[in-house]
Amino acid sequence: AMAYGDDGHNLREVLATFKSCLDEKSEILMDPYLAGWKGLVRFLNTMGTIFTFVSKDAVAKIQIMEEFRSGPHKESYRTLQSMVSYEMANNLVDMKKNTERPVSGCRTILRLHRALLWLQLFLEGLRTGGADCKTSVVCTDSYNASLANYHPWIIRKATTIAFCTLPNREAFFENMKVGSNEEAVEMLGEALPHIKKLYDITQELYSQHKLLDLP
Ligand code: 1PZ
């Protein structure tokens, strides 16, 4: 049985946090972006301890970004765009593996960005999948179409095993705490275009600066 968290996790609010990331110049604000990820981690932690290895990695990456956001150059990390400009201009982005430079914000955000595509595909699959779709299959397909391409075999294996523990669609929607199945479907239909937009803007930003393959 899944652990029903009573810590007020509510996927509607989490996804709305992502919606609030875009400023008037279509720049992506770091603080709500990280707050959105923290909300997703809280939600993930209700899916069982088998996902601890996933949430630990996400938390580590959020923490790296929070340190940049509270460090001496915090203003440079106000948006994803200002981060890219600042780190590129100051030669802070490691383009090759195994060098001594500390991890960059650019490579850290790239990992979350790739995971955002998984999230979007997965939730879209659940939204359109119908009452008897298999959550684990939707999840595996979404993973194979996104993050799996960047993960070594051992992670892909662990991930695929963990996916098999996912509850069915109805229980998954129930755990989202957004009301009936119909309300959950409606909420996702409203929220997912905003997630997709964030993903597309980040993808374009990284592509322009040739940052999509950062090690
Ligand atoms: C509801 C089911 C949730 C399943 C979560 C699906 C995502 C699977 C991701 C598996 C990550 C495994 C652990 C660590 C991997 C890291 O090696 C990589 C690359 O980072 P690097 O090693 O280069 O520093 N990390 C990632 O790919 C980022 C993963 C973030 C995952 C966030 C998931 C949020 C889930 C939200 C659930 C609604």
Short mmCIF file of C-alpha atoms and ligand atoms in Angstrom, two decimals:
data_model
loop_
_atom_site.label_atom_id
_atom_site.label_comp_id
_atom_site.label_asym_id
_atom_site.label_seq_id
_atom_site.Cartn_x
_atom_site.Cartn_y
_atom_site.Cartn_z
CA ALA A 1 0.00 0.00 0.00
CA MET A 2 1.19 3.50 -0.65
CA ALA A 3 1.93 5.95 2.09
CA TYR A 4 -0.69 8.67 2.14
CA GLY A 5 1.19 11.74 3.27
CA ASP A 6 -0.72 14.16 5.42
CA ASP A 7 1.88 16.90 5.03
CA GLY A 8 -0.42 18.96 2.83
CA HIS A 9 1.13 17.84 -0.45
CA ASN A 10 -1.11 18.89 -3.26
CA LEU A 11 0.00 18.59 -6.84
CA ARG A 12 -2.21 21.45 -7.99
CA GLU A 13 -0.21 23.88 -5.86
CA VAL A 14 3.10 22.38 -6.89
CA LEU A 15 2.30 22.72 -10.58
CA ALA A 16 1.00 26.26 -10.01
CA THR A 17 4.41 27.12 -8.56
CA PHE A 18 5.96 26.22 -11.91
CA LYS A 19 3.38 28.39 -13.64
CA SER A 20 4.58 31.37 -11.58
CA CYS A 21 8.17 30.97 -12.86
CA LEU A 22 7.83 33.11 -15.98
CA ASP A 23 8.39 36.82 -15.59
CA GLU A 24 7.15 39.53 -17.96
CA LYS A 25 10.23 39.13 -20.18
CA SER A 26 9.69 35.34 -20.46
CA GLU A 27 12.66 34.73 -18.22
CA ILE A 28 12.46 31.80 -15.81
CA LEU A 29 12.73 32.83 -12.16
CA MET A 30 15.03 30.56 -10.17
CA ASP A 31 13.25 30.77 -6.81
CA PRO A 32 9.82 29.50 -7.90
CA TYR A 33 11.56 26.97 -10.20
CA LEU A 34 13.37 25.51 -7.18
CA ALA A 35 10.23 25.78 -5.03
CA GLY A 36 8.40 23.75 -7.68
CA TRP A 37 11.07 21.07 -7.51
CA LYS A 38 10.87 21.00 -3.72
CA GLY A 39 7.14 20.43 -4.00
CA LEU A 40 7.70 17.56 -6.44
CA VAL A 41 10.20 16.00 -4.03
CA ARG A 42 7.62 16.24 -1.20
CA PHE A 43 5.12 14.51 -3.47
CA LEU A 44 7.66 11.87 -4.51
CA ASN A 45 8.39 11.13 -0.85
CA THR A 46 4.77 9.99 -0.46
CA MET A 47 5.27 7.34 -3.15
CA GLY A 48 7.36 5.11 -0.93
CA THR A 49 10.95 4.72 0.27
CA ILE A 50 11.91 2.88 -2.93
CA PHE A 51 12.15 6.33 -4.56
CA THR A 52 14.59 7.66 -1.94
CA PHE A 53 17.52 7.35 -4.35
CA VAL A 54 15.65 9.62 -6.74
CA SER A 55 14.61 12.25 -4.24
CA LYS A 56 18.11 12.36 -2.72
CA ASP A 57 19.59 13.28 -6.08
CA ALA A 58 16.91 15.88 -6.72
CA VAL A 59 17.44 17.38 -3.25
CA ALA A 60 21.22 17.51 -3.78
CA LYS A 61 20.70 19.45 -7.00
CA ILE A 62 18.18 21.83 -5.46
CA GLN A 63 20.68 22.49 -2.65
CA ILE A 64 23.49 23.28 -5.09
CA MET A 65 21.23 25.88 -6.71
CA GLU A 66 20.09 27.30 -3.36
CA GLU A 67 23.72 27.83 -2.42
CA PHE A 68 24.29 29.82 -5.61
CA ARG A 69 21.10 31.74 -4.82
CA SER A 70 22.36 32.72 -1.37
CA GLY A 71 26.04 33.16 -2.25
CA PRO A 72 28.06 36.23 -3.23
CA HIS A 73 26.73 36.14 -6.83
CA LYS A 74 23.09 35.52 -5.93
CA GLU A 75 21.80 38.25 -8.23
CA SER A 76 23.38 36.46 -11.20
CA TYR A 77 21.24 33.44 -10.39
CA ARG A 78 17.92 35.29 -10.32
CA THR A 79 16.77 33.71 -13.58
CA LEU A 80 17.92 30.75 -15.68
CA GLN A 81 18.85 33.27 -18.38
CA SER A 82 21.00 35.40 -16.07
CA MET A 83 22.67 32.24 -14.74
CA VAL A 84 23.64 31.14 -18.25
CA SER A 85 24.98 34.62 -19.13
CA TYR A 86 26.93 34.92 -15.91
CA GLU A 87 28.46 31.45 -15.90
CA MET A 88 29.32 31.56 -19.61
CA ALA A 89 30.85 35.04 -19.40
CA ASN A 90 32.98 34.00 -16.43
CA ASN A 91 34.07 30.66 -17.84
CA LEU A 92 32.43 28.75 -15.00
CA VAL A 93 30.87 26.02 -17.12
CA ASP A 94 32.83 22.82 -17.50
CA MET A 95 32.43 21.57 -21.06
CA LYS A 96 34.52 18.43 -20.45
CA LYS A 97 34.34 15.61 -17.95
CA ASN A 98 36.86 15.12 -15.14
CA THR A 99 38.24 18.58 -14.69
CA GLU A 100 38.76 20.27 -11.36
CA ARG A 101 36.19 23.01 -11.71
CA PRO A 102 33.27 22.99 -9.26
CA VAL A 103 29.84 22.01 -10.56
CA SER A 104 28.09 24.74 -12.46
CA GLY A 105 24.53 25.92 -12.14
CA CYS A 106 24.14 25.23 -15.86
CA ARG A 107 24.91 21.51 -15.61
CA THR A 108 22.85 21.18 -12.43
CA ILE A 109 19.76 22.81 -13.93
CA LEU A 110 20.21 20.72 -17.08
CA ARG A 111 19.58 17.56 -15.00
CA LEU A 112 16.37 19.01 -13.55
CA HIS A 113 15.38 20.26 -16.99
CA ARG A 114 15.66 16.74 -18.42
CA ALA A 115 13.59 15.44 -15.51
CA LEU A 116 10.94 18.07 -16.26
CA LEU A 117 10.43 16.46 -19.68
CA TRP A 118 9.88 13.11 -17.97
CA LEU A 119 7.34 14.75 -15.63
CA GLN A 120 5.49 16.38 -18.47
CA LEU A 121 5.31 13.19 -20.54
CA PHE A 122 4.30 11.10 -17.54
CA LEU A 123 1.51 13.39 -16.34
CA GLU A 124 0.29 13.90 -19.91
CA GLY A 125 0.22 10.11 -20.31
CA LEU A 126 -1.81 9.74 -17.12
CA ARG A 127 -4.14 12.57 -18.14
CA THR A 128 -4.99 11.06 -21.51
CA GLY A 129 -4.50 7.39 -20.58
CA GLY A 130 -7.99 6.42 -19.52
CA ALA A 131 -9.17 4.71 -16.35
CA ASP A 132 -7.38 1.39 -16.82
CA CYS A 133 -4.02 2.59 -18.16
CA LYS A 134 -1.04 1.08 -16.39
CA THR A 135 0.80 3.77 -14.42
CA SER A 136 4.06 1.83 -14.45
CA VAL A 137 3.94 1.46 -18.24
CA VAL A 138 3.15 5.16 -18.76
CA CYS A 139 5.99 6.00 -16.39
CA THR A 140 8.50 3.67 -18.08
CA ASP A 141 7.58 4.91 -21.56
CA SER A 142 8.00 8.54 -20.43
CA TYR A 143 11.31 7.71 -18.81
CA ASN A 144 12.60 5.89 -21.88
CA ALA A 145 11.65 8.88 -24.04
CA SER A 146 13.52 11.33 -21.79
CA LEU A 147 15.86 10.75 -18.84
CA ALA A 148 16.84 7.18 -19.70
CA ASN A 149 18.91 8.46 -22.62
CA TYR A 150 21.27 10.10 -20.09
CA HIS A 151 21.38 7.43 -17.40
CA PRO A 152 23.78 4.51 -17.14
CA TRP A 153 22.44 0.97 -17.13
CA ILE A 154 22.44 0.54 -13.35
CA ILE A 155 20.27 3.62 -12.81
CA ARG A 156 17.92 2.62 -15.63
CA LYS A 157 17.56 -0.79 -14.02
CA ALA A 158 16.86 0.57 -10.51
CA THR A 159 14.44 3.11 -11.91
CA THR A 160 12.49 0.56 -13.93
CA ILE A 161 12.14 -1.70 -10.88
CA ALA A 162 10.93 1.20 -8.73
CA PHE A 163 8.32 2.13 -11.36
CA CYS A 164 6.69 -1.28 -10.94
CA THR A 165 5.69 -0.28 -7.40
CA LEU A 166 3.60 2.66 -8.60
CA PRO A 167 -0.08 2.44 -7.65
CA ASN A 168 -2.80 2.35 -10.29
CA ARG A 169 -4.06 5.55 -11.92
CA GLU A 170 -6.96 6.03 -9.53
CA ALA A 171 -4.79 5.71 -6.41
CA PHE A 172 -2.16 7.93 -8.01
CA PHE A 173 -4.75 10.65 -8.70
CA GLU A 174 -6.09 10.21 -5.17
CA ASN A 175 -2.61 10.84 -3.79
CA MET A 176 -2.36 14.06 -5.83
CA LYS A 177 -5.03 15.48 -3.48
CA VAL A 178 -6.87 17.47 -6.11
CA GLY A 179 -10.32 15.91 -5.79
CA SER A 180 -12.06 13.45 -8.10
CA ASN A 181 -10.47 11.75 -11.11
CA GLU A 182 -12.27 14.23 -13.37
CA GLU A 183 -10.89 17.16 -11.40
CA ALA A 184 -7.39 15.68 -11.53
CA VAL A 185 -7.64 15.31 -15.32
CA GLU A 186 -8.91 18.86 -15.64
CA MET A 187 -6.18 20.25 -13.37
CA LEU A 188 -3.50 18.49 -15.44
CA GLY A 189 -4.98 19.81 -18.66
CA GLU A 190 -4.68 23.32 -17.28
CA ALA A 191 -1.23 22.95 -15.69
CA LEU A 192 0.75 20.91 -18.22
CA PRO A 193 0.91 23.54 -21.00
CA HIS A 194 2.73 25.81 -18.53
CA ILE A 195 5.24 23.08 -17.70
CA LYS A 196 5.75 22.47 -21.41
CA LYS A 197 6.36 26.18 -21.98
CA LEU A 198 9.02 26.28 -19.25
CA TYR A 199 10.63 23.22 -20.74
CA ASP A 200 10.62 24.71 -24.26
CA ILE A 201 12.08 28.04 -23.16
CA THR A 202 14.88 26.31 -21.23
CA GLN A 203 15.55 23.93 -24.11
CA GLU A 204 15.87 26.89 -26.50
CA LEU A 205 18.15 28.76 -24.07
CA TYR A 206 20.45 25.76 -23.64
CA SER A 207 20.43 25.00 -27.34
CA GLN A 208 21.40 28.59 -28.25
CA HIS A 209 24.38 28.36 -25.92
CA LYS A 210 25.22 24.77 -26.92
CA LEU A 211 24.79 23.58 -23.35
CA LEU A 212 22.53 20.57 -23.96
CA ASP A 213 25.33 18.00 -23.56
CA LEU A 214 27.07 19.33 -20.44
CA PRO A 215 28.85 16.48 -18.63
C1 1PZ B 1 6.08 9.05 -9.43
C2 1PZ B 1 7.28 8.31 -9.84
C3 1PZ B 1 8.48 9.08 -9.77
C4 1PZ B 1 9.62 8.52 -10.51
C5 1PZ B 1 10.77 9.47 -10.72
C6 1PZ B 1 11.24 9.46 -12.16
C7 1PZ B 1 12.58 10.02 -12.39
C8 1PZ B 1 13.65 8.98 -12.38
C9 1PZ B 1 14.98 9.61 -12.19
C10 1PZ B 1 16.01 8.67 -11.67
C11 1PZ B 1 17.16 9.39 -11.02
C12 1PZ B 1 18.10 8.45 -10.37
C13 1PZ B 1 19.10 8.98 -9.43
C14 1PZ B 1 20.20 9.86 -9.90
C15 1PZ B 1 20.58 10.10 -11.07
C16 1PZ B 1 21.66 11.05 -11.47
O1 1PZ B 1 22.79 10.32 -11.86
C17 1PZ B 1 21.15 11.90 -12.61
C18 1PZ B 1 22.23 12.67 -13.34
O2 1PZ B 1 22.86 13.56 -12.47
P1 1PZ B 1 24.46 13.57 -12.37
O3 1PZ B 1 24.87 12.18 -11.90
O4 1PZ B 1 24.96 13.86 -13.74
O5 1PZ B 1 24.79 14.63 -11.35
N1 1PZ B 1 20.15 12.80 -12.09
C19 1PZ B 1 19.03 13.13 -12.78
O6 1PZ B 1 18.82 12.68 -13.88
C20 1PZ B 1 18.04 14.06 -12.12
C21 1PZ B 1 16.87 13.30 -11.59
C22 1PZ B 1 15.87 14.17 -10.92
C23 1PZ B 1 14.62 13.40 -10.65
C24 1PZ B 1 13.53 14.24 -10.09
C25 1PZ B 1 12.27 13.47 -9.99
C26 1PZ B 1 11.14 14.25 -9.44
C27 1PZ B 1 9.94 13.38 -9.37
C28 1PZ B 1 8.66 14.06 -9.25
C29 1PZ B 1 7.56 13.09 -9.03
C30 1PZ B 1 6.21 13.60 -9.26
#
